Amino acid sequence: QVPPVESGGGSVQSGGSLRLSCAVSVDPDLDYCMGWFRQGPRKEREGLAFIDPLGATTYSDSVRGRFIISQDDDKNTVALLMNNLKPEDTARYYCATDRGACGQLFKSGRKQRVTWGQGTQVTVSS
């Protein structure tokens, strides 16, 4: 599987916004769950935002109301708009895809055989 390519990270002040983008290679005839994750220093990978094959979105409690996930019609790009950023949002951000519906194991970030990209760093200063 081709690894996703994340972009759009950077350094912002608390309260600022960033828009991350991820290029994925998926079969347009198949259904995928697409998600954004992050991993901060000395922390486990955390699932943040997901969009299922029908377009329904779900968010973790830590980002609900501040982050918005979206995907292009061709399903080859998934974006994450991050508003009202906080210092605790500082982490490396990754996107990933999984066949079918958005299962809890995939959303936890602990599912095996998920292809991860290099990620993009987000740093929020107070």
N, CA, C and O atoms as a printed pandas DataFrame, in Angstrom:
     atom_number atom_name residue_name chain_id  residue_number  x_coord  y_coord  z_coord
0              1         N          GLN        A               1    0.841   -1.187    0.000
1              2        CA          GLN        A               1    0.000    0.000    0.000
2              3         C          GLN        A               1    0.880    1.242    0.000
3              4         O          GLN        A               1    1.884    1.302    0.709
4              5         N          VAL        A               2    0.497    2.223   -0.795
5              6        CA          VAL        A               2    1.273    3.459   -0.884
6              7         C          VAL        A               2    1.057    4.280    0.374
7              8         O          VAL        A               2   -0.090    4.528    0.743
8              9         N          PRO        A               3    2.119    4.713    1.047
9             10        CA          PRO        A               3    1.939    5.510    2.264
10            11         C          PRO        A               3    1.287    6.851    1.960
11            12         O          PRO        A               3    1.537    7.433    0.905
12            13         N          PRO        A               4    0.455    7.347    2.869
13            14        CA          PRO        A               4   -0.124    8.684    2.693
14            15         C          PRO        A               4    0.980    9.740    2.774
15            16         O          PRO        A               4    2.052    9.491    3.325
16            17         N          VAL        A               5    0.707   10.904    2.224
17            18        CA          VAL        A               5    1.648   12.020    2.290
18            19         C          VAL        A               5    0.944   13.208    2.924
19            20         O          VAL        A               5    0.048   13.807    2.330
20            21         N          GLU        A               6    1.358   13.537    4.126
21            22        CA          GLU        A               6    0.748   14.632    4.868
22            23         C          GLU        A               6    1.520   15.927    4.636
23            24         O          GLU        A               6    2.732   15.911    4.422
24            25         N          SER        A               7    0.797   17.051    4.681
25            26        CA          SER        A               7    1.426   18.364    4.533
26            27         C          SER        A               7    0.591   19.403    5.259
27            28         O          SER        A               7   -0.540   19.141    5.667
28            29         N          GLY        A               8    1.170   20.587    5.412
29            30        CA          GLY        A               8    0.412   21.705    5.971
30            31         C          GLY        A               8    0.740   22.036    7.413
31            32         O          GLY        A               8    0.197   22.993    7.965
32            33         N          GLY        A               9    1.616   21.264    8.034
33            34        CA          GLY        A               9    1.970   21.557    9.417
34            35         C          GLY        A               9    2.796   22.826    9.528
35            36         O          GLY        A               9    3.205   23.406    8.522
36            37         N          GLY        A              10    3.037   23.249   10.751
37            38        CA          GLY        A              10    3.830   24.443   10.981
38            39         C          GLY        A              10    3.738   24.875   12.421
39            40         O          GLY        A              10    3.263   24.139   13.285
40            41         N          SER        A              11    4.203   26.085   12.664
41            42        CA          SER        A              11    4.196   26.656   14.014
42            43         C          SER        A              11    3.202   27.802   14.065
43            44         O          SER        A              11    3.230   28.695   13.219
44            45         N          VAL        A              12    2.328   27.775   15.053
45            46        CA          VAL        A              12    1.327   28.830   15.211
46            47         C          VAL        A              12    1.217   29.185   16.680
47            48         O          VAL        A              12    1.662   28.437   17.551
48            49         N          GLN        A              13    0.627   30.320   16.938
49            50        CA          GLN        A              13    0.360   30.720   18.320
50            51         C          GLN        A              13   -0.983   30.160   18.765
51            52         O          GLN        A              13   -1.847   29.839   17.949
52            53         N          SER        A              14   -1.131   30.053   20.054
53            54        CA          SER        A              14   -2.381   29.574   20.622
54            55         C          SER        A              14   -3.552   30.396   20.087
55            56         O          SER        A              14   -3.492   31.625   20.041
56            57         N          GLY        A              15   -4.617   29.701   19.683
57            58        CA          GLY        A              15   -5.770   30.363   19.118
58            59         C          GLY        A              15   -5.751   30.422   17.600
59            60         O          GLY        A              15   -6.751   30.777   16.976
60            61         N          GLY        A              16   -4.629   30.078   17.011
61            62        CA          GLY        A              16   -4.502   30.124   15.563
62            63         C          GLY        A              16   -5.101   28.905   14.886
63            64         O          GLY        A              16   -5.656   28.019   15.536
64            65         N          SER        A              17   -4.977   28.880   13.569
65            66        CA          SER        A              17   -5.553   27.801   12.756
66            67         C          SER        A              17   -4.523   27.270   11.775
67            68         O          SER        A              17   -3.611   27.984   11.356
68            69         N          LEU        A              18   -4.684   26.019   11.422
69            70        CA          LEU        A              18   -3.896   25.389   10.375
70            71         C          LEU        A              18   -4.795   24.440    9.608
71            72         O          LEU        A              18   -5.769   23.914   10.147
72            73         N          ARG        A              19   -4.462   24.228    8.355
73            74        CA          ARG        A              19   -5.187   23.250    7.547
74            75         C          ARG        A              19   -4.192   22.218    7.052
75            76         O          ARG        A              19   -3.283   22.533    6.284
76            77         N          LEU        A              20   -4.371   20.991    7.495
77            78        CA          LEU        A              20   -3.528   19.898    7.057
78            79         C          LEU        A              20   -4.175   19.214    5.857
79            80         O          LEU        A              20   -5.398   19.179    5.726
80            81         N          SER        A              21   -3.337   18.678    4.996
81            82        CA          SER        A              21   -3.822   17.957    3.831
82            83         C          SER        A              21   -3.085   16.624    3.734
83            84         O          SER        A              21   -1.930   16.502    4.141
84            85         N          CYS        A              22   -3.765   15.650    3.196
85            86        CA          CYS        A              22   -3.163   14.322    3.062
86            87         C          CYS        A              22   -3.550   13.724    1.716
87            88         O          CYS        A              22   -4.730   13.618    1.384
88            89         N          ALA        A              23   -2.556   13.343    0.963
89            90        CA          ALA        A              23   -2.780   12.662   -0.305
90            91         C          ALA        A              23   -2.744   11.158   -0.062
91            92         O          ALA        A              23   -1.764   10.619    0.453
92            93         N          VAL        A              24   -3.817   10.500   -0.438
93            94        CA          VAL        A              24   -3.900    9.052   -0.250
94            95         C          VAL        A              24   -4.122    8.368   -1.589
95            96         O          VAL        A              24   -4.643    8.965   -2.531
96            97         N          SER        A              25   -3.722    7.123   -1.655
97            98        CA          SER        A              25   -3.935    6.324   -2.862
98            99         C          SER        A              25   -4.899    5.205   -2.517
99           100         O          SER        A              25   -4.524    4.215   -1.888
100          101         N          VAL        A              26   -6.144    5.372   -2.933
101          102        CA          VAL        A              26   -7.159    4.361   -2.647
102          103         C          VAL        A              26   -7.877    4.001   -3.932
103          104         O          VAL        A              26   -7.888    4.765   -4.898
104          105         N          ASP        A              27   -8.474    2.825   -3.921
105          106        CA          ASP        A              27   -9.278    2.371   -5.059
106          107         C          ASP        A              27  -10.635    3.064   -4.980
107          108         O          ASP        A              27  -11.371    2.836   -4.020
108          109         N          PRO        A              28  -10.989    3.893   -5.942
109          110        CA          PRO        A              28  -12.256    4.648   -5.852
110          111         C          PRO        A              28  -13.498    3.769   -5.875
111          112         O          PRO        A              28  -14.594    4.238   -5.569
112          113         N          ASP        A              29  -13.338    2.505   -6.232
113          114        CA          ASP        A              29  -14.490    1.604   -6.277
114          115         C          ASP        A              29  -14.705    0.874   -4.950
115          116         O          ASP        A              29  -15.659    0.110   -4.804
116          117         N          LEU        A              30  -13.826    1.110   -3.997
117          118        CA          LEU        A              30  -13.951    0.461   -2.697
118          119         C          LEU        A              30  -14.250    1.490   -1.615
119          120         O          LEU        A              30  -14.017    2.683   -1.804
120          121         N          ASP        A              31  -14.762    1.030   -0.490
121          122        CA          ASP        A              31  -15.112    1.910    0.624
122          123         C          ASP        A              31  -13.960    1.970    1.622
123          124         O          ASP        A              31  -13.334    0.961    1.949
124          125         N          TYR        A              32  -13.704    3.190    2.092
125          126        CA          TYR        A              32  -12.627    3.389    3.074
126          127         C          TYR        A              32  -13.084    4.317    4.187
127          128         O          TYR        A              32  -13.889    5.226    3.988
128          129         N          CYS        A              33  -12.546    4.053    5.348
129          130        CA          CYS        A              33  -12.587    5.020    6.432
130          131         C          CYS        A              33  -11.293    5.822    6.345
131          132         O          CYS        A              33  -10.223    5.245    6.152
132          133         N          MET        A              34  -11.374    7.121    6.482
133          134        CA          MET        A              34  -10.188    7.969    6.459
134          135         C          MET        A              34  -10.091    8.706    7.781
135          136         O          MET        A              34  -11.090    9.194    8.310
136          137         N          GLY        A              35   -8.900    8.781    8.300
137          138        CA          GLY        A              35   -8.765    9.388    9.616
138          139         C          GLY        A              35   -7.485   10.152    9.813
139          140         O          GLY        A              35   -6.491    9.943    9.117
140          141         N          TRP        A              36   -7.534   11.040   10.776
141          142        CA          TRP        A              36   -6.360   11.797   11.212
142          143         C          TRP        A              36   -6.003   11.389   12.641
143          144         O          TRP        A              36   -6.874   11.188   13.488
144          145         N          PHE        A              37   -4.716   11.277   12.878
145          146        CA          PHE        A              37   -4.193   10.885   14.168
146          147         C          PHE        A              37   -3.062   11.850   14.547
147          148         O          PHE        A              37   -2.596   12.635   13.721
148          149         N          ARG        A              38   -2.644   11.778   15.776
149          150        CA          ARG        A              38   -1.468   12.541   16.175
150          151         C          ARG        A              38   -0.713   11.775   17.260
151          152         O          ARG        A              38   -1.264   10.924   17.960
152          153         N          GLN        A              39    0.544   12.108   17.365
153          154        CA          GLN        A              39    1.371   11.512   18.406
154          155         C          GLN        A              39    2.310   12.584   18.934
155          156         O          GLN        A              39    3.189   13.070   18.222
156          157         N          GLY        A              40    2.110   12.935   20.174
157          158        CA          GLY        A              40    2.962   13.915   20.817
158          159         C          GLY        A              40    4.159   13.255   21.483
159          160         O          GLY        A              40    4.224   12.029   21.566
160          161         N          PRO        A              41    5.101   14.050   21.956
161          162        CA          PRO        A              41    6.282   13.505   22.628
162          163         C          PRO        A              41    5.892   12.613   23.807
163          164         O          PRO        A              41    5.122   13.017   24.679
164          165         N          ARG        A              42    6.426   11.417   23.818
165          166        CA          ARG        A              42    6.211   10.469   24.930
166          167         C          ARG        A              42    4.725   10.129   25.109
167          168         O          ARG        A              42    4.290    9.791   26.209
168          169         N          LYS        A              43    3.956   10.220   24.024
169          170        CA          LYS        A              43    2.538    9.875   24.098
170          171         C          LYS        A              43    2.210    8.806   23.073
171          172         O          LYS        A              43    2.930    8.639   22.088
172          173         N          GLU        A              44    1.129    8.087   23.302
173          174        CA          GLU        A              44    0.659    7.113   22.325
174          175         C          GLU        A              44   -0.064    7.828   21.192
175          176         O          GLU        A              44   -0.527    8.959   21.336
176          177         N          ARG        A              45   -0.146    7.144   20.075
177          178        CA          ARG        A              45   -0.896    7.690   18.946
178          179         C          ARG        A              45   -2.363    7.846   19.338
179          180         O          ARG        A              45   -2.948    6.963   19.964
180          181         N          GLU        A              46   -2.946    8.980   18.961
181          182        CA          GLU        A              46   -4.331    9.310   19.326
182          183         C          GLU        A              46   -5.156    9.539   18.067
183          184         O          GLU        A              46   -4.767   10.320   17.198
184          185         N          GLY        A              47   -6.274    8.870   17.971
185          186        CA          GLY        A              47   -7.186    9.100   16.859
186          187         C          GLY        A              47   -7.995   10.355   17.095
187          188         O          GLY        A              47   -8.514   10.556   18.193
188          189         N          LEU        A              48   -8.115   11.206   16.084
189          190        CA          LEU        A              48   -8.747   12.513   16.244
190          191         C          LEU        A              48  -10.048   12.674   15.467
191          192         O          LEU        A              48  -11.071   13.051   16.039
192          193         N          ALA        A              49  -10.014   12.394   14.188
193          194        CA          ALA        A              49  -11.151   12.713   13.331
194          195         C          ALA        A              49  -11.242   11.682   12.217
195          196         O          ALA        A              49  -10.230   11.247   11.667
196          197         N          PHE        A              50  -12.490   11.295   11.889
197          198        CA          PHE        A              50  -12.692   10.225   10.925
198          199         C          PHE        A              50  -13.880   10.549   10.031
199          200         O          PHE        A              50  -14.842   11.198   10.441
200          201         N          ILE        A              51  -13.777   10.073    8.800
201          202        CA          ILE        A              51  -14.887   10.207    7.875
202          203         C          ILE        A              51  -15.132    8.833    7.271
203          204         O          ILE        A              51  -14.214    8.215    6.731
204          205         N          ASP        A              52  -16.367    8.356    7.362
205          206        CA          ASP        A              52  -16.664    6.992    6.923
206          207         C          ASP        A              52  -17.068    6.989    5.455
207          208         O          ASP        A              52  -17.182    8.053    4.846
208          209         N          PRO        A              53  -17.290    5.796    4.872
209          210        CA          PRO        A              53  -17.605    5.730    3.441
210          211         C          PRO        A              53  -18.865    6.493    3.039
211          212         O          PRO        A              53  -19.022    6.856    1.874
212          213         N          LEU        A              54  -19.758    6.737    3.985
213          214        CA          LEU        A              54  -20.973    7.489    3.671
214          215         C          LEU        A              54  -20.812    8.985    3.922
215          216         O          LEU        A              54  -21.737    9.762    3.689
216          217         N          GLY        A              55  -19.634    9.383    4.398
217          218        CA          GLY        A              55  -19.376   10.801    4.641
218          219         C          GLY        A              55  -19.652   11.265    6.054
219          220         O          GLY        A              55  -19.494   12.447    6.361
220          221         N          ALA        A              56  -20.062   10.353    6.920
221          222        CA          ALA        A              56  -20.309   10.736    8.311
222          223         C          ALA        A              56  -18.978   10.936    9.030
223          224         O          ALA        A              56  -18.015   10.205    8.802
224          225         N          THR        A              57  -18.947   11.932    9.892
225          226        CA          THR        A              57  -17.703   12.277   10.593
226          227         C          THR        A              57  -17.837   12.025   12.092
227          228         O          THR        A              57  -18.915   12.174   12.667
228          229         N          THR        A              58  -16.737   11.644   12.706
229          230        CA          THR        A              58  -16.677   11.496   14.153
230          231         C          THR        A              58  -15.372   12.117   14.644
231          232         O          THR        A              58  -14.379   12.161   13.917
232          233         N          TYR        A              59  -15.389   12.589   15.868
233          234        CA          TYR        A              59  -14.243   13.283   16.443
234          235         C          TYR        A              59  -13.978   12.817   17.863
235          236         O          TYR        A              59  -14.889   12.391   18.573
236          237         N          SER        A              60  -12.725   12.903   18.262
237          238        CA          SER        A              60  -12.398   12.634   19.653
238          239         C          SER        A              60  -12.851   13.819   20.505
239          240         O          SER        A              60  -13.048   14.925   20.002
240          241         N          ASP        A              61  -13.008   13.568   21.778
241          242        CA          ASP        A              61  -13.444   14.634   22.676
242          243         C          ASP        A              61  -12.444   15.791   22.683
243          244         O          ASP        A              61  -12.825   16.945   22.876
244          245         N          SER        A              62  -11.172   15.477   22.473
245          246        CA          SER        A              62  -10.136   16.502   22.580
246          247         C          SER        A              62  -10.183   17.528   21.447
247          248         O          SER        A              62   -9.641   18.624   21.586
248          249         N          VAL        A              63  -10.823   17.186   20.332
249          250        CA          VAL        A              63  -10.813   18.116   19.190
250          251         C          VAL        A              63  -12.207   18.466   18.684
251          252         O          VAL        A              63  -12.354   19.336   17.826
252          253         N          ARG        A              64  -13.225   17.801   19.206
253          254        CA          ARG        A              64  -14.586   18.069   18.727
254          255         C          ARG        A              64  -14.929   19.538   18.929
255          256         O          ARG        A              64  -14.693   20.106   19.995
256          257         N          GLY        A              65  -15.486   20.139   17.890
257          258        CA          GLY        A              65  -15.848   21.546   17.944
258          259         C          GLY        A              65  -14.739   22.484   17.486
259          260         O          GLY        A              65  -14.977   23.671   17.268
260          261         N          ARG        A              66  -13.523   21.951   17.340
261          262        CA          ARG        A              66  -12.403   22.787   16.885
262          263         C          ARG        A              66  -11.827   22.304   15.550
263          264         O          ARG        A              66  -11.384   23.117   14.739
264          265         N          PHE        A              67  -11.830   20.999   15.319
265          266        CA          PHE        A              67  -11.253   20.423   14.105
266          267         C          PHE        A              67  -12.368   19.939   13.183
267          268         O          PHE        A              67  -13.419   19.493   13.644
268          269         N          ILE        A              68  -12.129   20.030   11.882
269          270        CA          ILE        A              68  -13.091   19.554   10.891
270          271         C          ILE        A              68  -12.355   18.722    9.853
271          272         O          ILE        A              68  -11.386   19.179    9.246
272          273         N          ILE        A              69  -12.827   17.489    9.656
273          274        CA          ILE        A              69  -12.250   16.624    8.639
274          275         C          ILE        A              69  -13.102   16.684    7.381
275          276         O          ILE        A              69  -14.327   16.784    7.453
276          277         N          SER        A              70  -12.446   16.622    6.230
277          278        CA          SER        A              70  -13.179   16.625    4.969
278          279         C          SER        A              70  -12.381   15.843    3.940
279          280         O          SER        A              70  -11.182   15.618    4.106
280          281         N          GLN        A              71  -13.055   15.433    2.879
281          282        CA          GLN        A              71  -12.352   14.738    1.803
282          283         C          GLN        A              71  -12.850   15.243    0.467
283          284         O          GLN        A              71  -13.996   15.677    0.344
284          285         N          ASP        A              72  -11.981   15.186   -0.540
285          286        CA          ASP        A              72  -12.377   15.576   -1.877
286          287         C          ASP        A              72  -13.287   14.502   -2.474
287          288         O          ASP        A              72  -13.319   13.364   -2.007
288          289         N          ASP        A              73  -14.021   14.887   -3.510
289          290        CA          ASP        A              73  -14.948   13.955   -4.149
290          291         C          ASP        A              73  -14.220   12.732   -4.714
291          292         O          ASP        A              73  -14.780   11.637   -4.769
292          293         N          ASP        A              74  -12.971   12.931   -5.132
293          294        CA          ASP        A              74  -12.251   11.791   -5.696
294          295         C          ASP        A              74  -11.656   10.902   -4.625
295          296         O          ASP        A              74  -11.056    9.872   -4.933
296          297         N          LYS        A              75  -11.819   11.294   -3.348
297          298        CA          LYS        A              75  -11.348   10.519   -2.193
298          299         C          LYS        A              75   -9.834   10.367   -2.158
299          300         O          LYS        A              75   -9.313    9.528   -1.423
300          301         N          ASN        A              76   -9.135   11.155   -2.931
301          302        CA          ASN        A              76   -7.685   11.055   -2.919
302          303         C          ASN        A              76   -7.023   12.069   -1.998
303          304         O          ASN        A              76   -5.809   12.034   -1.795
304          305         N          THR        A              77   -7.820   12.971   -1.443
305          306        CA          THR        A              77   -7.284   13.965   -0.531
306          307         C          THR        A              77   -8.208   14.079    0.666
307          308         O          THR        A              77   -9.423   14.208    0.523
308          309         N          VAL        A              78   -7.616   14.028    1.842
309          310        CA          VAL        A              78   -8.391   14.241    3.068
310          311         C          VAL        A              78   -7.722   15.377    3.835
311          312         O          VAL        A              78   -6.501   15.399    3.995
312          313         N          ALA        A              79   -8.525   16.305    4.299
313          314        CA          ALA        A              79   -8.005   17.496    4.959
314          315         C          ALA        A              79   -8.460   17.549    6.414
315          316         O          ALA        A              79   -9.453   16.931    6.797
316          317         N          LEU        A              80   -7.716   18.294    7.203
317          318        CA          LEU        A              80   -8.089   18.533    8.593
318          319         C          LEU        A              80   -7.903   20.019    8.873
319          320         O          LEU        A              80   -6.779   20.517    8.926
320          321         N          LEU        A              81   -9.009   20.713    9.051
321          322        CA          LEU        A              81   -8.971   22.123    9.423
322          323         C          LEU        A              81   -8.951   22.198   10.942
323          324         O          LEU        A              81   -9.845   21.682   11.613
324          325         N          MET        A              82   -7.927   22.842   11.472
325          326        CA          MET        A              82   -7.751   22.914   12.921
326          327         C          MET        A              82   -7.879   24.364   13.362
327          328         O          MET        A              82   -7.077   25.214   12.975
328          329         N          ASN        A              83   -8.878   24.633   14.161
329          330        CA          ASN        A              83   -9.126   25.977   14.671
330          331         C          ASN        A              83   -8.872   26.027   16.172
331          332         O          ASN        A              83   -8.847   25.005   16.857
332          333         N          ASN        A              84   -8.684   27.248   16.658
333          334        CA          ASN        A              84   -8.500   27.466   18.095
334          335         C          ASN        A              84   -7.454   26.504   18.664
335          336         O          ASN        A              84   -7.694   25.816   19.656
336          337         N          LEU        A              85   -6.316   26.474   18.028
337          338        CA          LEU        A              85   -5.270   25.548   18.444
338          339         C          LEU        A              85   -4.736   25.894   19.828
339          340         O          LEU        A              85   -4.668   27.060   20.219
340          341         N          LYS        A              86   -4.363   24.853   20.552
341          342        CA          LYS        A              86   -3.861   24.996   21.914
342          343         C          LYS        A              86   -2.466   24.381   21.998
343          344         O          LYS        A              86   -2.120   23.540   21.168
344          345         N          PRO        A              87   -1.677   24.772   22.959
345          346        CA          PRO        A              87   -0.340   24.174   23.098
346          347         C          PRO        A              87   -0.382   22.655   23.206
347          348         O          PRO        A              87    0.530   21.973   22.736
348          349         N          GLU        A              88   -1.429   22.125   23.819
349          350        CA          GLU        A              88   -1.530   20.663   23.946
350          351         C          GLU        A              88   -1.832   19.971   22.625
351          352         O          GLU        A              88   -1.822   18.742   22.563
352          353         N          ASP        A              89   -2.099   20.726   21.575
353          354        CA          ASP        A              89   -2.267   20.153   20.240
354          355         C          ASP        A              89   -0.924   19.910   19.557
355          356         O          ASP        A              89   -0.877   19.325   18.475
356          357         N          THR        A              90    0.159   20.353   20.178
357          358        CA          THR        A              90    1.479   20.133   19.600
358          359         C          THR        A              90    1.764   18.648   19.476
359          360         O          THR        A              90    1.735   17.914   20.465
360          361         N          ALA        A              91    2.042   18.208   18.247
361          362        CA          ALA        A              91    2.254   16.782   17.969
362          363         C          ALA        A              91    2.615   16.621   16.506
363          364         O          ALA        A              91    2.579   17.571   15.724
364          365         N          ARG        A              92    2.960   15.405   16.164
365          366        CA          ARG        A              92    3.107   15.060   14.751
366          367         C          ARG        A              92    1.783   14.449   14.314
367          368         O          ARG        A              92    1.247   13.563   14.980
368          369         N          TYR        A              93    1.266   14.924   13.198
369          370        CA          TYR        A              93   -0.052   14.533   12.725
370          371         C          TYR        A              93    0.067   13.603   11.519
371          372         O          TYR        A              93    0.865   13.835   10.611
372          373         N          TYR        A              94   -0.736   12.562   11.532
373          374        CA          TYR        A              94   -0.716   11.540   10.498
374          375         C          TYR        A              94   -2.135   11.291    9.991
375          376         O          TYR        A              94   -3.111   11.468   10.720
376          377         N          CYS        A              95   -2.227   10.882    8.742
377          378        CA          CYS        A              95   -3.508   10.388    8.251
378          379         C          CYS        A              95   -3.343    8.922    7.862
379          380         O          CYS        A              95   -2.228    8.448    7.641
380          381         N          ALA        A              96   -4.436    8.229    7.784
381          382        CA          ALA        A              96   -4.423    6.818    7.411
382          383         C          ALA        A              96   -5.792    6.432    6.890
383          384         O          ALA        A              96   -6.789    7.109    7.144
384          385         N          THR        A              97   -5.821    5.338    6.161
385          386        CA          THR        A              97   -7.069    4.810    5.640
386          387         C          THR        A              97   -7.230    3.355    6.064
387          388         O          THR        A              97   -6.256    2.664    6.361
388          389         N          ASP        A              98   -8.475    2.913    6.085
389          390        CA          ASP        A              98   -8.778    1.535    6.434
390          391         C          ASP        A              98   -9.983    1.111    5.620
391          392         O          ASP        A              98  -10.941    1.870    5.471
392          393         N          ARG        A              99   -9.934   -0.095    5.097
393          394        CA          ARG        A              99  -11.046   -0.579    4.293
394          395         C          ARG        A              99  -12.320   -0.674    5.113
395          396         O          ARG        A              99  -12.305   -1.116    6.262
396          397         N          GLY        A             100  -13.418   -0.253    4.510
397          398        CA          GLY        A             100  -14.720   -0.408    5.134
398          399         C          GLY        A             100  -15.060    0.686    6.125
399          400         O          GLY        A             100  -14.580    1.815    6.028
400          401         N          ALA        A             101  -15.900    0.324    7.079
401          402        CA          ALA        A             101  -16.374    1.292    8.079
402          403         C          ALA        A             101  -15.253    1.658    9.054
403          404         O          ALA        A             101  -14.201    1.020    9.092
404          405         N          CYS        A             102  -15.510    2.694    9.833
405          406        CA          CYS        A             102  -14.509    3.163   10.792
406          407         C          CYS        A             102  -14.617    2.346   12.083
407          408         O          CYS        A             102  -15.411    2.670   12.966
408          409         N          GLY        A             103  -13.825    1.303   12.180
409          410        CA          GLY        A             103  -13.860    0.470   13.365
410          411         C          GLY        A             103  -13.132    1.090   14.540
411          412         O          GLY        A             103  -12.279    1.962   14.377
412          413         N          GLN        A             104  -13.482    0.627   15.720
413          414        CA          GLN        A             104  -12.898    1.209   16.934
414          415         C          GLN        A             104  -11.398    0.952   17.016
415          416         O          GLN        A             104  -10.650    1.804   17.498
416          417         N          LEU        A             105  -10.953   -0.206   16.555
417          418        CA          LEU        A             105   -9.525   -0.488   16.629
418          419         C          LEU        A             105   -8.732    0.463   15.739
419          420         O          LEU        A             105   -7.687    0.968   16.149
420          421         N          PHE        A             106   -9.217    0.712   14.529
421          422        CA          PHE        A             106   -8.553    1.655   13.641
422          423         C          PHE        A             106   -8.568    3.042   14.268
423          424         O          PHE        A             106   -7.552    3.738   14.258
424          425         N          LYS        A             107   -9.690    3.442   14.803
425          426        CA          LYS        A             107   -9.816    4.775   15.389
426          427         C          LYS        A             107   -8.925    4.938   16.617
427          428         O          LYS        A             107   -8.542    6.054   16.967
428          429         N          SER        A             108   -8.599    3.835   17.264
429          430        CA          SER        A             108   -7.723    3.924   18.440
430          431         C          SER        A             108   -6.269    4.172   18.054
431          432         O          SER        A             108   -5.458    4.581   18.885
432          433         N          GLY        A             109   -5.945    3.921   16.780
433          434        CA          GLY        A             109   -4.568    4.071   16.335
434          435         C          GLY        A             109   -3.712    2.855   16.588
435          436         O          GLY        A             109   -2.507    2.884   16.339
436          437         N          ARG        A             110   -4.316    1.773   17.084
437          438        CA          ARG        A             110   -3.533    0.581   17.440
438          439         C          ARG        A             110   -3.737   -0.577   16.472
439          440         O          ARG        A             110   -3.212   -1.665   16.705
440          441         N          LYS        A             111   -4.477   -0.372   15.404
441          442        CA          LYS        A             111   -4.702   -1.461   14.464
442          443         C          LYS        A             111   -3.405   -1.796   13.736
443          444         O          LYS        A             111   -2.665   -0.908   13.312
444          445         N          GLN        A             112   -3.147   -3.092   13.599
445          446        CA          GLN        A             112   -1.965   -3.547   12.887
446          447         C          GLN        A             112   -2.181   -3.403   11.385
447          448         O          GLN        A             112   -3.309   -3.279   10.909
448          449         N          ARG        A             113   -1.095   -3.424   10.671
449          450        CA          ARG        A             113   -1.112   -3.409    9.201
450          451         C          ARG        A             113   -1.805   -2.185    8.631
451          452         O          ARG        A             113   -2.445   -2.253    7.582
452          453         N          VAL        A             114   -1.675   -1.083    9.318
453          454        CA          VAL        A             114   -2.095    0.218    8.784
454          455         C          VAL        A             114   -0.839    0.893    8.251
455          456         O          VAL        A             114    0.183    0.943    8.936
456          457         N          THR        A             115   -0.915    1.406    7.040
457          458        CA          THR        A             115    0.244    2.061    6.437
458          459         C          THR        A             115    0.274    3.531    6.854
459          460         O          THR        A             115   -0.662    4.286    6.590
460          461         N          TRP        A             116    1.353    3.915    7.503
461          462        CA          TRP        A             116    1.509    5.285    7.990
462          463         C          TRP        A             116    2.502    6.054    7.128
463          464         O          TRP        A             116    3.474    5.499    6.615
464          465         N          GLY        A             117    2.227    7.351    6.985
465          466        CA          GLY        A             117    3.166    8.207    6.280
466          467         C          GLY        A             117    4.172    8.806    7.242
467          468         O          GLY        A             117    4.315    8.340    8.373
468          469         N          GLN        A             118    4.874    9.844    6.791
469          470        CA          GLN        A             118    5.881   10.501    7.611
470          471         C          GLN        A             118    5.273   11.478    8.600
471          472         O          GLN        A             118    5.908   11.845    9.589
472          473         N          GLY        A             119    4.047   11.899    8.337
473          474        CA          GLY        A             119    3.406   12.857    9.220
474          475         C          GLY        A             119    3.855   14.279    8.957
475          476         O          GLY        A             119    4.774   14.532    8.178
476          477         N          THR        A             120    3.180   15.205    9.631
477          478        CA          THR        A             120    3.538   16.615    9.524
478          479         C          THR        A             120    3.476   17.217   10.931
479          480         O          THR        A             120    2.527   16.976   11.679
480          481         N          GLN        A             121    4.492   17.996   11.277
481          482        CA          GLN        A             121    4.614   18.516   12.634
482          483         C          GLN        A             121    3.778   19.771   12.826
483          484         O          GLN        A             121    3.789   20.680   11.996
484          485         N          VAL        A             122    3.055   19.801   13.937
485          486        CA          VAL        A             122    2.296   20.982   14.340
486          487         C          VAL        A             122    2.802   21.404   15.714
487          488         O          VAL        A             122    2.828   20.610   16.655
488          489         N          THR        A             123    3.198   22.656   15.812
489          490        CA          THR        A             123    3.691   23.197   17.077
490          491         C          THR        A             123    2.882   24.442   17.422
491          492         O          THR        A             123    2.802   25.384   16.633
492          493         N          VAL        A             124    2.290   24.434   18.603
493          494        CA          VAL        A             124    1.465   25.551   19.041
494          495         C          VAL        A             124    2.114   26.174   20.272
495          496         O          VAL        A             124    2.332   25.504   21.282
496          497         N          SER        A             125    2.415   27.444   20.174
497          498        CA          SER        A             125    3.047   28.147   21.283
498          499         C          SER        A             125    2.021   28.983   22.037
499          500         O          SER        A             125    1.046   29.473   21.467
500          501         N          SER        A             126    2.267   29.130   23.320
501          502        CA          SER        A             126    1.318   29.884   24.149
502          503         C          SER        A             126    1.612   31.367   24.112
503          504         O          SER        A             126    0.911   32.151   24.753
